[in-house]
């Protein structure tokens, strides 16, 4: 597993949206914007599921994912292995956080599950001579 430096963790948490890419077992890609996410620790991020359809179908068959995020803080891509959760103590804690965020926005949306992504590799996506360089 790769370890995300603090500046990458901060960038992930500060981005309004990220892109989560999944694929079917035979390689048909799917990439969707995600907004309800957070760093769990230096090796794990969480992305909440409110509306996963193709994403969830892909995750059931292929747990390898890519996450891309960019902003003033930099541009990064995570290659990781996803574990879908929709029960248990950790999920209930994350669900309470997600549901609270939506309630604060006045949105009648709740989490039905989520993905813990364990970071396998980390790359920079910032333009320039080091674009695509492996960071971890």
mmCIF file of N, CA and C in Angstrom:
data_model
loop_
_atom_site.group_PDB
_atom_site.id
_atom_site.type_symbol
_atom_site.label_atom_id
_atom_site.label_comp_id
_atom_site.label_asym_id
_atom_site.label_seq_id
_atom_site.Cartn_x
_atom_site.Cartn_y
_atom_site.Cartn_z
ATOM 1 N N UNK A 1 0.824 -1.183 0.000
ATOM 2 C CA UNK A 1 0.000 0.000 0.000
ATOM 3 C C UNK A 1 0.870 1.248 0.000
ATOM 4 N N UNK A 2 0.415 2.276 -0.667
ATOM 5 C CA UNK A 2 1.117 3.547 -0.719
ATOM 6 C C UNK A 2 0.589 4.469 0.381
ATOM 7 N N UNK A 3 1.419 5.386 0.790
ATOM 8 C CA UNK A 3 1.048 6.357 1.815
ATOM 9 C C UNK A 3 0.922 7.725 1.154
ATOM 10 N N UNK A 4 -0.205 8.385 1.394
ATOM 11 C CA UNK A 4 -0.412 9.730 0.854
ATOM 12 C C UNK A 4 0.239 10.751 1.779
ATOM 13 N N UNK A 5 1.103 11.611 1.248
ATOM 14 C CA UNK A 5 1.640 12.693 2.075
ATOM 15 C C UNK A 5 0.509 13.608 2.553
ATOM 16 N N UNK A 6 0.770 14.339 3.628
ATOM 17 C CA UNK A 6 -0.259 15.215 4.208
ATOM 18 C C UNK A 6 -0.811 16.198 3.182
ATOM 19 N N UNK A 7 0.050 16.744 2.307
ATOM 20 C CA UNK A 7 -0.453 17.724 1.326
ATOM 21 C C UNK A 7 -1.428 17.085 0.350
ATOM 22 N N UNK A 8 -1.259 15.809 0.044
ATOM 23 C CA UNK A 8 -2.204 15.107 -0.835
ATOM 24 C C UNK A 8 -3.503 14.838 -0.085
ATOM 25 N N UNK A 9 -3.406 14.432 1.158
ATOM 26 C CA UNK A 9 -4.607 14.225 1.970
ATOM 27 C C UNK A 9 -5.408 15.523 2.084
ATOM 28 N N UNK A 10 -4.706 16.618 2.361
ATOM 29 C CA UNK A 10 -5.381 17.918 2.470
ATOM 30 C C UNK A 10 -6.038 18.307 1.149
ATOM 31 N N UNK A 11 -5.333 18.085 0.033
ATOM 32 C CA UNK A 11 -5.900 18.417 -1.280
ATOM 33 C C UNK A 11 -7.160 17.592 -1.528
ATOM 34 N N UNK A 12 -7.123 16.291 -1.210
ATOM 35 C CA UNK A 12 -8.288 15.426 -1.404
ATOM 36 C C UNK A 12 -9.478 15.964 -0.616
ATOM 37 N N UNK A 13 -9.260 16.293 0.643
ATOM 38 C CA UNK A 13 -10.355 16.784 1.481
ATOM 39 C C UNK A 13 -10.867 18.145 1.037
ATOM 40 N N UNK A 14 -9.999 18.977 0.465
ATOM 41 C CA UNK A 14 -10.397 20.327 0.067
ATOM 42 C C UNK A 14 -11.112 20.382 -1.276
ATOM 43 N N UNK A 15 -10.923 19.388 -2.125
ATOM 44 C CA UNK A 15 -11.575 19.385 -3.428
ATOM 45 C C UNK A 15 -13.082 19.220 -3.255
ATOM 46 N N UNK A 16 -13.831 20.023 -3.981
ATOM 47 C CA UNK A 16 -15.286 19.891 -3.908
ATOM 48 C C UNK A 16 -15.726 18.560 -4.508
ATOM 49 N N UNK A 17 -15.125 18.190 -5.629
ATOM 50 C CA UNK A 17 -15.475 16.946 -6.307
ATOM 51 C C UNK A 17 -14.212 16.227 -6.768
ATOM 52 N N UNK A 18 -14.341 14.920 -6.891
ATOM 53 C CA UNK A 18 -13.298 14.070 -7.438
ATOM 54 C C UNK A 18 -13.941 13.236 -8.532
ATOM 55 N N UNK A 19 -13.143 12.522 -9.297
ATOM 56 C CA UNK A 19 -13.676 11.594 -10.289
ATOM 57 C C UNK A 19 -13.250 10.188 -9.894
ATOM 58 N N UNK A 20 -14.238 9.302 -9.759
ATOM 59 C CA UNK A 20 -13.995 7.894 -9.452
ATOM 60 C C UNK A 20 -14.194 7.090 -10.734
ATOM 61 N N UNK A 21 -13.145 6.380 -11.132
ATOM 62 C CA UNK A 21 -13.209 5.549 -12.333
ATOM 63 C C UNK A 21 -13.205 4.083 -11.940
ATOM 64 N N UNK A 22 -14.144 3.340 -12.519
ATOM 65 C CA UNK A 22 -14.234 1.899 -12.347
ATOM 66 C C UNK A 22 -14.278 1.275 -13.734
ATOM 67 N N UNK A 23 -14.238 -0.046 -13.776
ATOM 68 C CA UNK A 23 -14.336 -0.728 -15.068
ATOM 69 C C UNK A 23 -14.977 -2.091 -14.860
ATOM 70 N N UNK A 24 -15.655 -2.554 -15.886
ATOM 71 C CA UNK A 24 -16.189 -3.908 -15.867
ATOM 72 C C UNK A 24 -15.017 -4.884 -15.938
ATOM 73 N N UNK A 25 -15.250 -6.150 -15.651
ATOM 74 C CA UNK A 25 -14.150 -7.125 -15.741
ATOM 75 C C UNK A 25 -13.512 -7.192 -17.126
ATOM 76 N N UNK A 26 -14.282 -6.876 -18.174
ATOM 77 C CA UNK A 26 -13.708 -6.910 -19.520
ATOM 78 C C UNK A 26 -13.226 -5.536 -19.992
ATOM 79 N N UNK A 27 -13.154 -4.561 -19.074
ATOM 80 C CA UNK A 27 -12.494 -3.299 -19.367
ATOM 81 C C UNK A 27 -13.351 -2.144 -19.823
ATOM 82 N N UNK A 28 -14.672 -2.240 -19.768
ATOM 83 C CA UNK A 28 -15.523 -1.108 -20.148
ATOM 84 C C UNK A 28 -15.465 -0.079 -19.010
ATOM 85 N N UNK A 29 -14.963 1.137 -19.297
ATOM 86 C CA UNK A 29 -14.761 2.118 -18.232
ATOM 87 C C UNK A 29 -16.033 2.849 -17.836
ATOM 88 N N UNK A 30 -16.002 3.366 -16.610
ATOM 89 C CA UNK A 30 -17.059 4.224 -16.082
ATOM 90 C C UNK A 30 -16.377 5.233 -15.172
ATOM 91 N N UNK A 31 -16.622 6.517 -15.373
ATOM 92 C CA UNK A 31 -16.042 7.563 -14.530
ATOM 93 C C UNK A 31 -17.139 8.533 -14.136
ATOM 94 N N UNK A 32 -17.265 8.765 -12.836
ATOM 95 C CA UNK A 32 -18.326 9.630 -12.319
ATOM 96 C C UNK A 32 -17.769 10.624 -11.309
ATOM 97 N N UNK A 33 -18.335 11.841 -11.292
ATOM 98 C CA UNK A 33 -17.946 12.808 -10.263
ATOM 99 C C UNK A 33 -18.539 12.399 -8.926
ATOM 100 N N UNK A 34 -17.772 12.612 -7.871
ATOM 101 C CA UNK A 34 -18.209 12.289 -6.511
ATOM 102 C C UNK A 34 -17.894 13.483 -5.613
ATOM 103 N N UNK A 35 -18.825 13.802 -4.740
ATOM 104 C CA UNK A 35 -18.614 14.946 -3.855
ATOM 105 C C UNK A 35 -18.523 14.608 -2.385
ATOM 106 N N UNK A 36 -19.144 13.530 -1.971
ATOM 107 C CA UNK A 36 -19.156 13.187 -0.549
ATOM 108 C C UNK A 36 -18.047 12.180 -0.292
ATOM 109 N N UNK A 37 -16.887 12.706 0.121
ATOM 110 C CA UNK A 37 -15.700 11.878 0.293
ATOM 111 C C UNK A 37 -14.808 12.459 1.363
ATOM 112 N N UNK A 38 -13.907 11.611 1.902
ATOM 113 C CA UNK A 38 -12.951 12.116 2.876
ATOM 114 C C UNK A 38 -11.812 11.126 3.057
ATOM 115 N N UNK A 39 -10.704 11.637 3.550
ATOM 116 C CA UNK A 39 -9.563 10.799 3.892
ATOM 117 C C UNK A 39 -9.854 10.122 5.231
ATOM 118 N N UNK A 40 -9.651 8.823 5.272
ATOM 119 C CA UNK A 40 -9.789 8.065 6.520
ATOM 120 C C UNK A 40 -8.444 8.039 7.242
ATOM 121 N N UNK A 41 -7.389 7.723 6.511
ATOM 122 C CA UNK A 41 -6.022 7.747 7.027
ATOM 123 C C UNK A 41 -5.080 7.881 5.832
ATOM 124 N N UNK A 42 -3.793 7.842 6.062
ATOM 125 C CA UNK A 42 -2.814 8.098 5.005
ATOM 126 C C UNK A 42 -2.822 7.050 3.892
ATOM 127 N N UNK A 43 -3.544 5.933 4.105
ATOM 128 C CA UNK A 43 -3.593 4.864 3.113
ATOM 129 C C UNK A 43 -4.998 4.569 2.607
ATOM 130 N N UNK A 44 -6.003 5.328 3.082
ATOM 131 C CA UNK A 44 -7.391 4.995 2.776
ATOM 132 C C UNK A 44 -8.232 6.249 2.599
ATOM 133 N N UNK A 45 -9.065 6.254 1.552
ATOM 134 C CA UNK A 45 -10.076 7.297 1.383
ATOM 135 C C UNK A 45 -11.449 6.641 1.332
ATOM 136 N N UNK A 46 -12.465 7.448 1.621
ATOM 137 C CA UNK A 46 -13.850 6.970 1.620
ATOM 138 C C UNK A 46 -14.650 7.801 0.637
ATOM 139 N N UNK A 47 -15.496 7.120 -0.139
ATOM 140 C CA UNK A 47 -16.418 7.785 -1.066
ATOM 141 C C UNK A 47 -17.800 7.221 -0.790
ATOM 142 N N UNK A 48 -18.735 8.113 -0.495
ATOM 143 C CA UNK A 48 -20.084 7.689 -0.127
ATOM 144 C C UNK A 48 -20.928 7.348 -1.353
ATOM 145 N N UNK A 49 -21.780 6.360 -1.174
ATOM 146 C CA UNK A 49 -22.700 5.919 -2.235
ATOM 147 C C UNK A 49 -24.112 6.375 -1.917
ATOM 148 N N UNK A 50 -24.581 7.299 -2.730
ATOM 149 C CA UNK A 50 -25.990 7.675 -2.715
ATOM 150 C C UNK A 50 -26.689 7.166 -3.976
ATOM 151 N N UNK A 51 -25.943 7.145 -5.092
ATOM 152 C CA UNK A 51 -26.555 6.867 -6.384
ATOM 153 C C UNK A 51 -25.752 5.907 -7.252
ATOM 154 N N UNK A 52 -24.845 5.122 -6.687
ATOM 155 C CA UNK A 52 -24.044 4.204 -7.506
ATOM 156 C C UNK A 52 -24.966 3.244 -8.249
ATOM 157 N N UNK A 53 -24.821 3.167 -9.529
ATOM 158 C CA UNK A 53 -25.508 2.164 -10.337
ATOM 159 C C UNK A 53 -24.459 1.360 -11.098
ATOM 160 N N UNK A 54 -23.951 1.927 -12.207
ATOM 161 C CA UNK A 54 -22.875 1.251 -12.937
ATOM 162 C C UNK A 54 -21.649 1.087 -12.041
ATOM 163 N N UNK A 55 -21.389 2.094 -11.229
ATOM 164 C CA UNK A 55 -20.222 2.039 -10.333
ATOM 165 C C UNK A 55 -20.299 0.824 -9.412
ATOM 166 N N UNK A 56 -21.438 0.613 -8.778
ATOM 167 C CA UNK A 56 -21.585 -0.515 -7.864
ATOM 168 C C UNK A 56 -21.519 -1.840 -8.612
ATOM 169 N N UNK A 57 -22.150 -1.920 -9.765
ATOM 170 C CA UNK A 57 -22.078 -3.156 -10.565
ATOM 171 C C UNK A 57 -20.625 -3.465 -10.909
ATOM 172 N N UNK A 58 -19.855 -2.434 -11.292
ATOM 173 C CA UNK A 58 -18.446 -2.652 -11.613
ATOM 174 C C UNK A 58 -17.660 -3.094 -10.382
ATOM 175 N N UNK A 59 -17.900 -2.450 -9.245
ATOM 176 C CA UNK A 59 -17.155 -2.773 -8.029
ATOM 177 C C UNK A 59 -17.399 -4.202 -7.553
ATOM 178 N N UNK A 60 -18.584 -4.722 -7.819
ATOM 179 C CA UNK A 60 -18.877 -6.103 -7.422
ATOM 180 C C UNK A 60 -18.030 -7.099 -8.197
ATOM 181 N N UNK A 61 -17.592 -6.716 -9.389
ATOM 182 C CA UNK A 61 -16.837 -7.615 -10.255
ATOM 183 C C UNK A 61 -15.354 -7.258 -10.359
ATOM 184 N N UNK A 62 -15.024 -5.990 -10.093
ATOM 185 C CA UNK A 62 -13.651 -5.515 -10.296
ATOM 186 C C UNK A 62 -13.384 -4.420 -9.270
ATOM 187 N N UNK A 63 -12.578 -4.708 -8.291
ATOM 188 C CA UNK A 63 -12.346 -3.764 -7.186
ATOM 189 C C UNK A 63 -11.247 -2.744 -7.471
ATOM 190 N N UNK A 64 -10.588 -2.831 -8.613
ATOM 191 C CA UNK A 64 -9.542 -1.862 -8.947
ATOM 192 C C UNK A 64 -10.174 -0.565 -9.450
ATOM 193 N N UNK A 65 -9.739 0.569 -8.877
ATOM 194 C CA UNK A 65 -10.308 1.875 -9.222
ATOM 195 C C UNK A 65 -9.191 2.891 -9.423
ATOM 196 N N UNK A 66 -9.560 4.001 -10.036
ATOM 197 C CA UNK A 66 -8.688 5.175 -10.106
ATOM 198 C C UNK A 66 -9.516 6.368 -9.641
ATOM 199 N N UNK A 67 -8.862 7.243 -8.912
ATOM 200 C CA UNK A 67 -9.494 8.469 -8.429
ATOM 201 C C UNK A 67 -8.614 9.625 -8.873
ATOM 202 N N UNK A 68 -9.201 10.611 -9.525
ATOM 203 C CA UNK A 68 -8.463 11.791 -9.960
ATOM 204 C C UNK A 68 -9.072 13.019 -9.304
ATOM 205 N N UNK A 69 -8.198 13.921 -8.833
ATOM 206 C CA UNK A 69 -8.670 15.174 -8.241
ATOM 207 C C UNK A 69 -7.620 16.251 -8.497
ATOM 208 N N UNK A 70 -8.091 17.498 -8.659
ATOM 209 C CA UNK A 70 -7.197 18.591 -9.025
ATOM 210 C C UNK A 70 -7.763 19.909 -8.565
ATOM 211 N N UNK A 71 -6.876 20.853 -8.361
ATOM 212 C CA UNK A 71 -7.238 22.206 -7.948
ATOM 213 C C UNK A 71 -5.971 23.004 -7.726
ATOM 214 N N UNK A 72 -6.106 24.116 -7.045
ATOM 215 C CA UNK A 72 -4.958 24.979 -6.789
ATOM 216 C C UNK A 72 -3.880 24.254 -5.980
ATOM 217 N N UNK A 73 -4.285 23.249 -5.226
ATOM 218 C CA UNK A 73 -3.353 22.508 -4.369
ATOM 219 C C UNK A 73 -2.534 21.482 -5.144
ATOM 220 N N UNK A 74 -2.866 21.252 -6.407
ATOM 221 C CA UNK A 74 -2.176 20.260 -7.219
ATOM 222 C C UNK A 74 -3.157 19.329 -7.884
ATOM 223 N N UNK A 75 -2.628 18.376 -8.633
ATOM 224 C CA UNK A 75 -3.456 17.391 -9.332
ATOM 225 C C UNK A 75 -2.859 16.020 -9.067
ATOM 226 N N UNK A 76 -3.732 15.074 -8.697
ATOM 227 C CA UNK A 76 -3.268 13.753 -8.275
ATOM 228 C C UNK A 76 -4.187 12.656 -8.811
ATOM 229 N N UNK A 77 -3.621 11.465 -8.888
ATOM 230 C CA UNK A 77 -4.410 10.285 -9.218
ATOM 231 C C UNK A 77 -4.009 9.159 -8.270
ATOM 232 N N UNK A 78 -5.021 8.531 -7.717
ATOM 233 C CA UNK A 78 -4.853 7.366 -6.856
ATOM 234 C C UNK A 78 -5.253 6.134 -7.646
ATOM 235 N N UNK A 79 -4.440 5.111 -7.621
ATOM 236 C CA UNK A 79 -4.843 3.780 -8.075
ATOM 237 C C UNK A 79 -5.051 2.982 -6.806
ATOM 238 N N UNK A 80 -6.221 2.350 -6.686
ATOM 239 C CA UNK A 80 -6.500 1.663 -5.440
ATOM 240 C C UNK A 80 -7.374 0.446 -5.585
ATOM 241 N N UNK A 81 -7.580 -0.186 -4.447
ATOM 242 C CA UNK A 81 -8.445 -1.355 -4.350
ATOM 243 C C UNK A 81 -9.619 -0.982 -3.447
ATOM 244 N N UNK A 82 -10.826 -1.157 -3.958
ATOM 245 C CA UNK A 82 -12.036 -0.715 -3.272
ATOM 246 C C UNK A 82 -12.713 -1.858 -2.520
ATOM 247 N N UNK A 83 -13.247 -1.505 -1.361
ATOM 248 C CA UNK A 83 -14.082 -2.413 -0.577
ATOM 249 C C UNK A 83 -15.401 -1.701 -0.325
ATOM 250 N N UNK A 84 -16.490 -2.268 -0.802
ATOM 251 C CA UNK A 84 -17.811 -1.654 -0.607
ATOM 252 C C UNK A 84 -18.317 -2.027 0.777
ATOM 253 N N UNK A 85 -18.819 -1.032 1.509
ATOM 254 C CA UNK A 85 -19.408 -1.284 2.827
ATOM 255 C C UNK A 85 -20.803 -0.674 2.895
ATOM 256 N N UNK A 86 -21.696 -1.378 3.564
ATOM 257 C CA UNK A 86 -23.040 -0.831 3.796
ATOM 258 C C UNK A 86 -23.623 -1.331 5.119
ATOM 259 N N UNK A 87 -22.733 -1.794 5.989
ATOM 260 C CA UNK A 87 -23.151 -2.199 7.330
ATOM 261 C C UNK A 87 -21.932 -2.189 8.234
ATOM 262 N N UNK A 88 -22.182 -2.274 9.516
ATOM 263 C CA UNK A 88 -21.101 -2.299 10.485
ATOM 264 C C UNK A 88 -20.854 -0.943 11.120
ATOM 265 N N UNK A 89 -20.050 -0.968 12.174
ATOM 266 C CA UNK A 89 -19.798 0.240 12.963
ATOM 267 C C UNK A 89 -19.150 1.350 12.138
ATOM 268 N N UNK A 90 -18.127 1.012 11.349
ATOM 269 C CA UNK A 90 -17.460 2.043 10.551
ATOM 270 C C UNK A 90 -18.428 2.664 9.545
ATOM 271 N N UNK A 91 -19.241 1.817 8.885
ATOM 272 C CA UNK A 91 -20.209 2.374 7.943
ATOM 273 C C UNK A 91 -21.210 3.275 8.662
ATOM 274 N N UNK A 92 -21.703 2.864 9.819
ATOM 275 C CA UNK A 92 -22.695 3.672 10.545
ATOM 276 C C UNK A 92 -22.114 5.036 10.913
ATOM 277 N N UNK A 93 -20.841 5.078 11.305
ATOM 278 C CA UNK A 93 -20.198 6.356 11.614
ATOM 279 C C UNK A 93 -20.094 7.231 10.371
ATOM 280 N N UNK A 94 -19.683 6.631 9.256
ATOM 281 C CA UNK A 94 -19.560 7.390 8.008
ATOM 282 C C UNK A 94 -20.919 7.817 7.482
ATOM 283 N N UNK A 95 -21.917 6.963 7.606
ATOM 284 C CA UNK A 95 -23.277 7.301 7.188
ATOM 285 C C UNK A 95 -23.804 8.495 7.984
ATOM 286 N N UNK A 96 -23.547 8.505 9.291
ATOM 287 C CA UNK A 96 -24.001 9.625 10.125
ATOM 288 C C UNK A 96 -23.355 10.928 9.650
ATOM 289 N N UNK A 97 -22.061 10.873 9.307
ATOM 290 C CA UNK A 97 -21.372 12.061 8.796
ATOM 291 C C UNK A 97 -21.998 12.521 7.479
ATOM 292 N N UNK A 98 -22.176 11.588 6.524
ATOM 293 C CA UNK A 98 -22.745 11.917 5.214
ATOM 294 C C UNK A 98 -24.158 12.466 5.367
ATOM 295 N N UNK A 99 -24.993 11.747 6.098
ATOM 296 C CA UNK A 99 -26.385 12.172 6.266
ATOM 297 C C UNK A 99 -26.460 13.545 6.929
ATOM 298 N N UNK A 100 -25.561 13.809 7.880
ATOM 299 C CA UNK A 100 -25.511 15.119 8.530
ATOM 300 C C UNK A 100 -25.123 16.220 7.554
ATOM 301 N N UNK A 101 -24.178 15.935 6.673
ATOM 302 C CA UNK A 101 -23.785 16.927 5.655
ATOM 303 C C UNK A 101 -24.950 17.255 4.733
ATOM 304 N N UNK A 102 -25.661 16.230 4.282
ATOM 305 C CA UNK A 102 -26.807 16.474 3.402
ATOM 306 C C UNK A 102 -27.928 17.212 4.137
ATOM 307 N N UNK A 103 -28.171 16.851 5.390
ATOM 308 C CA UNK A 103 -29.205 17.540 6.173
ATOM 309 C C UNK A 103 -28.857 19.019 6.320
ATOM 310 N N UNK A 104 -27.577 19.328 6.546
ATOM 311 C CA UNK A 104 -27.153 20.725 6.675
ATOM 312 C C UNK A 104 -27.372 21.504 5.383
ATOM 313 N N UNK A 105 -27.356 20.812 4.254
ATOM 314 C CA UNK A 105 -27.595 21.450 2.954
ATOM 315 C C UNK A 105 -29.092 21.520 2.642
ATOM 316 N N UNK A 106 -29.904 20.902 3.482
ATOM 317 C CA UNK A 106 -31.335 20.853 3.216
ATOM 318 C C UNK A 106 -31.701 19.839 2.148
ATOM 319 N N UNK A 107 -30.828 18.880 1.906
ATOM 320 C CA UNK A 107 -31.058 17.873 0.863
ATOM 321 C C UNK A 107 -31.549 16.576 1.506
ATOM 322 N N UNK A 108 -32.670 16.059 1.024
ATOM 323 C CA UNK A 108 -33.216 14.816 1.596
ATOM 324 C C UNK A 108 -32.539 13.573 1.013
ATOM 325 N N UNK A 109 -31.226 13.491 1.167
ATOM 326 C CA UNK A 109 -30.431 12.403 0.596
ATOM 327 C C UNK A 109 -29.730 11.684 1.737
ATOM 328 N N UNK A 110 -29.666 10.362 1.655
ATOM 329 C CA UNK A 110 -28.953 9.584 2.660
ATOM 330 C C UNK A 110 -27.996 8.611 1.975
ATOM 331 N N UNK A 111 -26.995 8.217 2.732
ATOM 332 C CA UNK A 111 -26.022 7.260 2.215
ATOM 333 C C UNK A 111 -26.605 5.857 2.275
ATOM 334 N N UNK A 112 -26.413 5.098 1.199
ATOM 335 C CA UNK A 112 -26.853 3.694 1.205
ATOM 336 C C UNK A 112 -25.676 2.740 1.320
ATOM 337 N N UNK A 113 -24.484 3.275 1.195
ATOM 338 C CA UNK A 113 -23.262 2.486 1.297
ATOM 339 C C UNK A 113 -22.089 3.394 1.016
ATOM 340 N N UNK A 114 -20.939 2.792 0.789
ATOM 341 C CA UNK A 114 -19.760 3.582 0.471
ATOM 342 C C UNK A 114 -18.594 2.689 0.115
ATOM 343 N N UNK A 115 -17.536 3.315 -0.349
ATOM 344 C CA UNK A 115 -16.358 2.591 -0.786
ATOM 345 C C UNK A 115 -15.147 3.070 0.015
ATOM 346 N N UNK A 116 -14.491 2.131 0.652
ATOM 347 C CA UNK A 116 -13.183 2.386 1.234
ATOM 348 C C UNK A 116 -12.163 2.025 0.165
ATOM 349 N N UNK A 117 -11.347 2.982 -0.223
ATOM 350 C CA UNK A 117 -10.336 2.734 -1.245
ATOM 351 C C UNK A 117 -8.972 2.744 -0.569
ATOM 352 N N UNK A 118 -8.312 1.616 -0.637
ATOM 353 C CA UNK A 118 -6.957 1.497 -0.114
ATOM 354 C C UNK A 118 -5.996 1.905 -1.223
ATOM 355 N N UNK A 119 -5.150 2.878 -0.938
ATOM 356 C CA UNK A 119 -4.255 3.455 -1.933
ATOM 357 C C UNK A 119 -3.138 2.460 -2.256
ATOM 358 N N UNK A 120 -3.099 2.011 -3.512
ATOM 359 C CA UNK A 120 -2.038 1.119 -3.979
ATOM 360 C C UNK A 120 -0.877 1.909 -4.572
ATOM 361 N N UNK A 121 -1.209 2.977 -5.312
ATOM 362 C CA UNK A 121 -0.197 3.832 -5.939
ATOM 363 C C UNK A 121 -0.737 5.255 -5.990
ATOM 364 N N UNK A 122 0.161 6.216 -6.004
ATOM 365 C CA UNK A 122 -0.199 7.625 -6.065
ATOM 366 C C UNK A 122 0.658 8.298 -7.130
ATOM 367 N N UNK A 123 0.019 9.110 -7.978
ATOM 368 C CA UNK A 123 0.705 9.790 -9.077
ATOM 369 C C UNK A 123 0.366 11.271 -9.066
ATOM 370 N N UNK A 124 1.241 12.075 -9.638
ATOM 371 C CA UNK A 124 0.920 13.471 -9.879
ATOM 372 C C UNK A 124 0.265 13.583 -11.257
ATOM 373 N N UNK A 125 -0.680 14.496 -11.367
ATOM 374 C CA UNK A 125 -1.315 14.784 -12.656
ATOM 375 C C UNK A 125 -1.094 16.247 -13.035
ATOM 376 N N UNK A 126 -0.287 16.953 -12.266
ATOM 377 C CA UNK A 126 -0.020 18.358 -12.567
ATOM 378 C C UNK A 126 0.752 18.455 -13.874
ATOM 379 N N UNK A 127 0.482 19.495 -14.676
ATOM 380 C CA UNK A 127 1.190 19.631 -15.944
ATOM 381 C C UNK A 127 2.665 19.930 -15.722
ATOM 382 N N UNK A 128 3.459 19.579 -16.711
ATOM 383 C CA UNK A 128 4.886 19.858 -16.630
ATOM 384 C C UNK A 128 5.702 18.603 -16.829
ATOM 385 N N UNK A 129 6.988 18.711 -16.655
ATOM 386 C CA UNK A 129 7.869 17.583 -16.957
ATOM 387 C C UNK A 129 7.662 16.374 -16.051
ATOM 388 N N UNK A 130 7.063 16.553 -14.882
ATOM 389 C CA UNK A 130 6.833 15.422 -13.973
ATOM 390 C C UNK A 130 5.411 14.879 -14.050
ATOM 391 N N UNK A 131 4.628 15.338 -15.026
ATOM 392 C CA UNK A 131 3.242 14.863 -15.170
ATOM 393 C C UNK A 131 3.229 13.346 -15.247
ATOM 394 N N UNK A 132 2.402 12.728 -14.434
ATOM 395 C CA UNK A 132 2.274 11.275 -14.425
ATOM 396 C C UNK A 132 3.296 10.556 -13.563
ATOM 397 N N UNK A 133 4.164 11.312 -12.896
ATOM 398 C CA UNK A 133 5.200 10.691 -12.072
ATOM 399 C C UNK A 133 4.588 9.995 -10.859
ATOM 400 N N UNK A 134 5.122 8.830 -10.542
ATOM 401 C CA UNK A 134 4.672 8.086 -9.362
ATOM 402 C C UNK A 134 5.224 8.746 -8.112
ATOM 403 N N UNK A 135 4.329 9.036 -7.169
ATOM 404 C CA UNK A 135 4.720 9.668 -5.907
ATOM 405 C C UNK A 135 4.855 8.634 -4.790
ATOM 406 N N UNK A 136 4.080 7.587 -4.872
ATOM 407 C CA UNK A 136 4.127 6.534 -3.830
ATOM 408 C C UNK A 136 3.545 5.262 -4.392
#
